[in-house]
XYZ file of C-alpha atoms in Angstrom:
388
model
C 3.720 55.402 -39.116
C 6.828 52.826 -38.874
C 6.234 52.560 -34.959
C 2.691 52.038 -35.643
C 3.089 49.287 -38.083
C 6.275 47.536 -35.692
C 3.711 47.724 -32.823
C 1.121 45.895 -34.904
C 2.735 43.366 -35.797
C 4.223 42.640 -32.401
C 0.538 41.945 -31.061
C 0.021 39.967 -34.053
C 2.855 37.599 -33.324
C 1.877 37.442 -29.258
C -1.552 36.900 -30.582
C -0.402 33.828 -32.608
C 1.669 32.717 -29.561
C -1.105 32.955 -26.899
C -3.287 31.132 -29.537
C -0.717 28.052 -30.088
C 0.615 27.884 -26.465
C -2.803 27.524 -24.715
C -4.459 25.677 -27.563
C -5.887 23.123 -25.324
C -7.606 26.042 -23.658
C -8.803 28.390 -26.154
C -10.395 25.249 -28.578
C -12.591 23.396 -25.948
C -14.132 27.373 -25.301
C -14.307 28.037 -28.906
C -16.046 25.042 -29.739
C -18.202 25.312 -26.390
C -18.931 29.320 -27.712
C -20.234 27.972 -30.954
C -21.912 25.046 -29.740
C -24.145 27.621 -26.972
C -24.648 30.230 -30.483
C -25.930 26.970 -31.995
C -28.556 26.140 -28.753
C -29.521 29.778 -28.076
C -33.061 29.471 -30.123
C -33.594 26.087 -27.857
C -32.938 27.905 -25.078
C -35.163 30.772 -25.704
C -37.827 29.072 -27.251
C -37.982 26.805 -23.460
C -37.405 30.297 -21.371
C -40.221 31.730 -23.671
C -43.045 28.165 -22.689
C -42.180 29.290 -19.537
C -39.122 26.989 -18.424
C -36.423 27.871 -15.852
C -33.395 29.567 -18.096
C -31.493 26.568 -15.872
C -33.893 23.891 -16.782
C -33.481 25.419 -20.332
C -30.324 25.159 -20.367
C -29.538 21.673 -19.242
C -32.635 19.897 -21.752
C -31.070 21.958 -24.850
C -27.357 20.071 -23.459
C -29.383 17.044 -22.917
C -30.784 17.468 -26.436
C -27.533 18.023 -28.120
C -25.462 15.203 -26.617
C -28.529 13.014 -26.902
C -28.241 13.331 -30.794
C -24.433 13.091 -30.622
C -24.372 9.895 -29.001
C -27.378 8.607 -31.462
C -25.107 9.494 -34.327
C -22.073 7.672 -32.328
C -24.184 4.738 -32.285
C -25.258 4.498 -35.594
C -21.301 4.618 -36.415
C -20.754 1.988 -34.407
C -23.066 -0.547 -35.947
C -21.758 0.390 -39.414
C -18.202 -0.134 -38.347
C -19.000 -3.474 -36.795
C -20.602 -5.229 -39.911
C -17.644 -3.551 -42.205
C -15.651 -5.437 -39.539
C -17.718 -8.628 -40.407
C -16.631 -8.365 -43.913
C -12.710 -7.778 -43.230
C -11.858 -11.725 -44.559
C -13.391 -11.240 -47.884
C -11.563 -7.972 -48.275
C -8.330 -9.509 -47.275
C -8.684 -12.842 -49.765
C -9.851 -10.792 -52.830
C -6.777 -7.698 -51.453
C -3.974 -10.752 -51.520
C -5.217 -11.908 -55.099
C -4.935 -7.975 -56.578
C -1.513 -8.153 -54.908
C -0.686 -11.711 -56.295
C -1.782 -9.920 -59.710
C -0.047 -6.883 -59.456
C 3.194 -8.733 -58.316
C 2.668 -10.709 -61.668
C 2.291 -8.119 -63.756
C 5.319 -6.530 -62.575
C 7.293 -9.524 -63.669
C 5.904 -10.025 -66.914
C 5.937 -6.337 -68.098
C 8.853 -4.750 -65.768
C 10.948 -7.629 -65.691
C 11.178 -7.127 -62.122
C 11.443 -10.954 -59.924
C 8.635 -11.446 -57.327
C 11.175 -11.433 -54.372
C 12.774 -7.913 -55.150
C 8.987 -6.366 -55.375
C 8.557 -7.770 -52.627
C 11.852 -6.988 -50.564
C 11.459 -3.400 -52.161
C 7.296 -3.413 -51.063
C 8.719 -4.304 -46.900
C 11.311 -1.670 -46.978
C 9.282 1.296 -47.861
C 6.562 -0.066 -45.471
C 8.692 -0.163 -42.567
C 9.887 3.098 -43.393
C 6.380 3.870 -43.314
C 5.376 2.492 -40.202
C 8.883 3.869 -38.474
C 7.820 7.283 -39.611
C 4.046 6.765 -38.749
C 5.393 5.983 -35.359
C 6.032 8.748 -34.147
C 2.916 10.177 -35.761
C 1.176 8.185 -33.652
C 2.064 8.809 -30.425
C 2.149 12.472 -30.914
C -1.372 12.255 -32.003
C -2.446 10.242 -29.182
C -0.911 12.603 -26.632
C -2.506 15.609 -28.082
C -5.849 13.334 -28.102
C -5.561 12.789 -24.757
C -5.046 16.073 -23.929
C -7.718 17.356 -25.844
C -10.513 15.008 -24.550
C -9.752 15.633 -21.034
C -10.076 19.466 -21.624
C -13.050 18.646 -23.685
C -15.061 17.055 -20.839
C -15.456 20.635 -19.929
C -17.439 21.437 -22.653
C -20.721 20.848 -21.569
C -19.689 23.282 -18.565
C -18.743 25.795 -20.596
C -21.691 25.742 -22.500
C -24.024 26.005 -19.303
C -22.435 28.991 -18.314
C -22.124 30.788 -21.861
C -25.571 30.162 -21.935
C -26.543 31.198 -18.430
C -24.377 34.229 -18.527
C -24.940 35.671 -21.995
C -26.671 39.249 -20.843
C -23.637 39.311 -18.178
C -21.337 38.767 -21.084
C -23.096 41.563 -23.459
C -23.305 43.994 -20.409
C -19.295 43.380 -20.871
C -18.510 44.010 -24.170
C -20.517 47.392 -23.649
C -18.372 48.496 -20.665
C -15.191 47.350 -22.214
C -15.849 48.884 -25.723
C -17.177 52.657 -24.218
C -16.193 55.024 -27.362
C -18.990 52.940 -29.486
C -22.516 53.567 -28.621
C -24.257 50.957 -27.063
C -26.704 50.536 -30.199
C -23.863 50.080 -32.565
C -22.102 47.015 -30.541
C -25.892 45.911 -30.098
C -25.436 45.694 -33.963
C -22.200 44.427 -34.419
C -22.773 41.593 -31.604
C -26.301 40.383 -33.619
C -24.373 40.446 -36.706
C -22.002 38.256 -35.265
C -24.654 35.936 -33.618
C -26.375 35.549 -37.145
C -23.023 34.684 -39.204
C -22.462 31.703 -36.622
C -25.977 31.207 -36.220
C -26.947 30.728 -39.874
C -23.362 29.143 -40.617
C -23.993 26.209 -37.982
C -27.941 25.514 -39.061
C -27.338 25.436 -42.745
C -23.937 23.010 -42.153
C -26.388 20.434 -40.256
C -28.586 20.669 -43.365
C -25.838 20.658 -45.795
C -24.328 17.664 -44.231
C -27.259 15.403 -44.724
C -28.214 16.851 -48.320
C -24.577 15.660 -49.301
C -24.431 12.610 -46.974
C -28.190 11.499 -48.932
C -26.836 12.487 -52.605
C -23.427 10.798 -51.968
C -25.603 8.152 -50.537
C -27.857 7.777 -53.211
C -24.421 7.585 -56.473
C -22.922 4.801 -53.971
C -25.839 2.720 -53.995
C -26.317 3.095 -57.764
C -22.702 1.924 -58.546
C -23.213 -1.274 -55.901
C -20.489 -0.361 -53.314
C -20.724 -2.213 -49.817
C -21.498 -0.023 -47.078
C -22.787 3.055 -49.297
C -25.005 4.706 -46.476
C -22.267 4.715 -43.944
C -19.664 5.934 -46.761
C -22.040 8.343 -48.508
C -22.675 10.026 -44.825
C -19.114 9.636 -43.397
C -18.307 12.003 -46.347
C -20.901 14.316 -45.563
C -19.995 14.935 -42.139
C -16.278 15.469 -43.285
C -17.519 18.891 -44.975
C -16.515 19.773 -41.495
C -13.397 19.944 -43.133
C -13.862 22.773 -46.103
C -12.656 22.172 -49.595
C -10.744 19.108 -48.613
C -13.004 16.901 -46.599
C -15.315 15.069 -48.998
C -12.244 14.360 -51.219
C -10.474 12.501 -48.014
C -14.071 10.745 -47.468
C -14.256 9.587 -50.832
C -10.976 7.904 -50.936
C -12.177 4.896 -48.378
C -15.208 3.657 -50.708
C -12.592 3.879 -53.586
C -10.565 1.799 -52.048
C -13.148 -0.400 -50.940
C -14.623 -0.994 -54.537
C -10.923 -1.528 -55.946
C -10.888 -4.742 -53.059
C -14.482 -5.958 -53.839
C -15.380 -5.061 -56.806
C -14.672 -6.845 -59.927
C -13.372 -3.587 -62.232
C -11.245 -0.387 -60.802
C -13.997 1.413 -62.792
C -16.187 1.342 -60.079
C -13.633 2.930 -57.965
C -13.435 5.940 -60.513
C -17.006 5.961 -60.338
C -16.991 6.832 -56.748
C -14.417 9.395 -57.439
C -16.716 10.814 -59.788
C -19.758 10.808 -58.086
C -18.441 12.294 -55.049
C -16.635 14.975 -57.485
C -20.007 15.990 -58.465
C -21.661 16.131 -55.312
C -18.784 18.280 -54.179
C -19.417 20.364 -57.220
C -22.886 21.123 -56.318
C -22.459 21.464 -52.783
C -20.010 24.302 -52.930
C -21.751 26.040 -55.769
C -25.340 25.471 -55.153
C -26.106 23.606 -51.706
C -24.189 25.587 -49.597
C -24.251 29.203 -51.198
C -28.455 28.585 -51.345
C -28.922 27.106 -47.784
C -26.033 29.039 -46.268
C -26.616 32.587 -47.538
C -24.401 35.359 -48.195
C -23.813 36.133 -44.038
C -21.076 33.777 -44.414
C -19.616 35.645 -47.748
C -16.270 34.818 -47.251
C -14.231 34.072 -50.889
C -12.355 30.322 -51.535
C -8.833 32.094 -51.617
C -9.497 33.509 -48.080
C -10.713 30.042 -46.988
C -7.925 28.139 -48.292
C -5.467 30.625 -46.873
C -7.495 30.151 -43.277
C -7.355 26.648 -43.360
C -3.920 26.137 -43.742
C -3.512 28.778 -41.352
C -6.054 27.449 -38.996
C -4.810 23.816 -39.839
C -0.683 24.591 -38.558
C -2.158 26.576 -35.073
C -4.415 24.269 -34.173
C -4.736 21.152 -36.421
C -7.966 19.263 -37.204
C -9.900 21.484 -34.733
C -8.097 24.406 -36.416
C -9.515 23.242 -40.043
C -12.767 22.980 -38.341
C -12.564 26.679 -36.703
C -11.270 28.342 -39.912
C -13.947 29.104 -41.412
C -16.879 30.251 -38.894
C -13.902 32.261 -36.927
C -12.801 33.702 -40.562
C -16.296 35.376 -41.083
C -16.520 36.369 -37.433
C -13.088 38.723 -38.394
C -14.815 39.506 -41.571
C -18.056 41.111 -39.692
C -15.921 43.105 -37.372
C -13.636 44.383 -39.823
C -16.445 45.424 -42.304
C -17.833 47.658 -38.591
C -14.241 49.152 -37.891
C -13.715 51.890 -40.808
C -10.210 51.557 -40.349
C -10.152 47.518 -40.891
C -12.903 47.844 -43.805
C -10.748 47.422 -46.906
C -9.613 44.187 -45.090
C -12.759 43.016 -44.644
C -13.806 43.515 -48.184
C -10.535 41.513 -49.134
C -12.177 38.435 -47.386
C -15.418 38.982 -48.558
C -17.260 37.236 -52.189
C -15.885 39.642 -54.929
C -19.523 39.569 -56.318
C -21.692 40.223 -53.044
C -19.152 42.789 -52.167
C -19.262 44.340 -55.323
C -22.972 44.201 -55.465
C -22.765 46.013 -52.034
C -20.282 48.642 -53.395
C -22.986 49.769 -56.234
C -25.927 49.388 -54.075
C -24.356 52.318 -51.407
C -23.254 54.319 -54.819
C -26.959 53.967 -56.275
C -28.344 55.273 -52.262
C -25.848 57.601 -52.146
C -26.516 58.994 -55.632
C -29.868 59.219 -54.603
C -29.261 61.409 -51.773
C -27.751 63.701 -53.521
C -30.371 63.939 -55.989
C -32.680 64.206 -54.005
C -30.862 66.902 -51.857
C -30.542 68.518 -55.034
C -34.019 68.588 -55.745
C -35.335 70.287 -52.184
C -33.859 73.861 -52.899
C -36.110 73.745 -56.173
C -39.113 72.212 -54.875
C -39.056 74.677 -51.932
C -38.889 77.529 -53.713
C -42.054 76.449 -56.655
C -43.898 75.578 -53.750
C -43.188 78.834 -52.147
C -46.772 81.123 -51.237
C -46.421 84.110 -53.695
C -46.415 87.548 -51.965
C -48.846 89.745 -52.772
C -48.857 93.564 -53.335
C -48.669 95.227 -49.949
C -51.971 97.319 -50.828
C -53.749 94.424 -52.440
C -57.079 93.030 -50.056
C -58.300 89.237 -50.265
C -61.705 89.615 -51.709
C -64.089 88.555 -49.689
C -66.016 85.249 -49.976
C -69.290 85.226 -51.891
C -72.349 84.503 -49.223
């Protein structure tokens, strides 16, 4: 028992090693495996009109990176006419400060020049500090886009070679029947496939309601804020709350009461509200049952391997663990750790009420078998004969 748990957690910790030392590898192909789950129905619905699966193939890329750089665009234009606006944010910023250095005199007793002495040194212990943030993230970003110019690649050939792959996992796995990895591998497909469809539709149901509260309270920009937001569900639990702190800001600068920026707070605090208890548990389904403590826990997790692309990854990968380990009997109480207490425990009651069933029913044959039982007659007794 001892040498079976020491051995399992030695693979555990290589696992985690592998994962973190060839992180520029393994994220480009886990993106590029998600991204070809996500174009499989394009794919098949050209192959099925009659297309080449090649042709397929490259107008469902086309199609995807066509939309990618419409949305890149789009982003773009916003950013440049926020840029047009940067003087008037910087006049009304410098009167807030001129205020705030006043009222910090007048209430604190606390002279101009020592708020501001005191204001330079933390900022340049800010910007020291930042630094080195910086460059670290710009080496890593350089890394990671020239191993993500391989994307599109990968995705051809994930695409192209998907019966090769499943022809694979069924000579790699041989103690399973073919039928049940069949099973397992379209469960899989399904939890990815219906996670990455309804996060597209989430995205613009949130980006349109956060949208929609912006434009109410008067903030600059609210379309580009309300959708920036929405796209940063990307980012579980923790991404509209970092999206919402930029048209806060904003409405502090060029607005004329720090209401408005509470406003925006609280708008965005209810869309978040209704998006994780009503948007995304309606559109999403229960495939993707996985409960908030085992998401937070796999974000952070995800988040310290792998960074932003790990807080992007937790999640989808999280429920891919969760499928297999609800197939393996021996990894099934973990899986129903990860899973929604009430959708497992709805599951749990359902299989009691079938099995129950069963053996009522099974109960029930012996009885039935024997009332329905032919009588036997008296060995000497004769049919009578019909009447003509």
């Amino acid at each position: 028992m001892y040498l079976k748990l020491a051995s399992s957690l030695v693979a555990l910790i290589a696992t985690v090693y592998i994962l973190y030392i060839l992180r520029e590898t393994i994220i480009p192909l886990a993106f590029s495996i998600l991204l070809a789950i996500l174009l499989h129905p394009v794919c098949a619905w050209l192959e099925v009109r009659r297309v080449p699966r090649v042709g397929a193939i490259l107008l469902s890329i086309l199609a995807l990176f066509t939309v990618i750089v419409i949305l890149v665009y789009v982003v773009s234009m916003q950013i440049g006419s926020f840029a047009e606006e940067l003087p008037r944010i910087t006049e009304k910023a410098e009167a807030i400060l001129d205020q705030t250095l006043t009222m910090g005199e007048r209430y604190l007793n606390i002279s101009r020049t020592q708020q501001v002495s005191e204001a330079k040194k933390y900022l340049i212990n800010a910007l020291s500090e930042g630094r080195a943030v910086l460059l670290n993230t710009l080496v890593t970003t350089t890394g990671a886009i020239s191993t993500f110019v391989l994307i599109p690649l990968y995705i051809f050939f994930f695409l192209l070679y998907r019966d090769f792959f499943r022809m694979f996992v069924h000579k790699a796995i041989r103690n399973v029947p073919n039928e049940e990895l069949n099973v397992l591998l379209k469960k899989i497909y399904e939890v990815i496939q219906s996670y990455l469809s309804g996060l597209f539709l989430v995205i613009l149901i949130v980006g349109v309601l956060n949208s929609i509260g912006l434009l109410i309270l008067g903030v600059p920009h609210a379309i580009f804020f309300g959708f920036l937001a929405g796209f940063l569900i990307l980012i579980p639990y923790i991404g509209i709350l970092i999206g919402s702190i930029l048209p806060a800001l904003l409405s502090i600068v060029t607005m004329d009461s720090p209401w408005y920026a509470l406003g925006v707070i609280g708008v965005m605090s209810f869309v978040q509200f209704l998006e994780g208890n009503f948007i995304t548990p309606h559109i999403v389904g229960s495939k993707v049952s996985v409960n908030p403590l085992a998401a937070i826990v796999a974000l952070f997790l995800g988040g310290q391997l792998w960074g932003l692309s790990g807080l992007i990854l937790a999640l989808p990968v999280t429920a891919i663990l969760k499928v297999i380990m609800d197939t393996i009997p021996s990894l099934e109480p973990y899986g129903f750790l990860l899973g929604e207490p009430v959708h497992e425990v709805a599951e749990e009651k359902a299989d009691m009420a079938r099995n129950q069933a069963v053996v009522k029913e099974f109960k029930k044959k012996p009885y039935r078998r024997h009332r329905n039982r032919p009588k036997k007659r008296p060995e000497g007794d004769v049919p009578p004969a019909p009447a003509v």
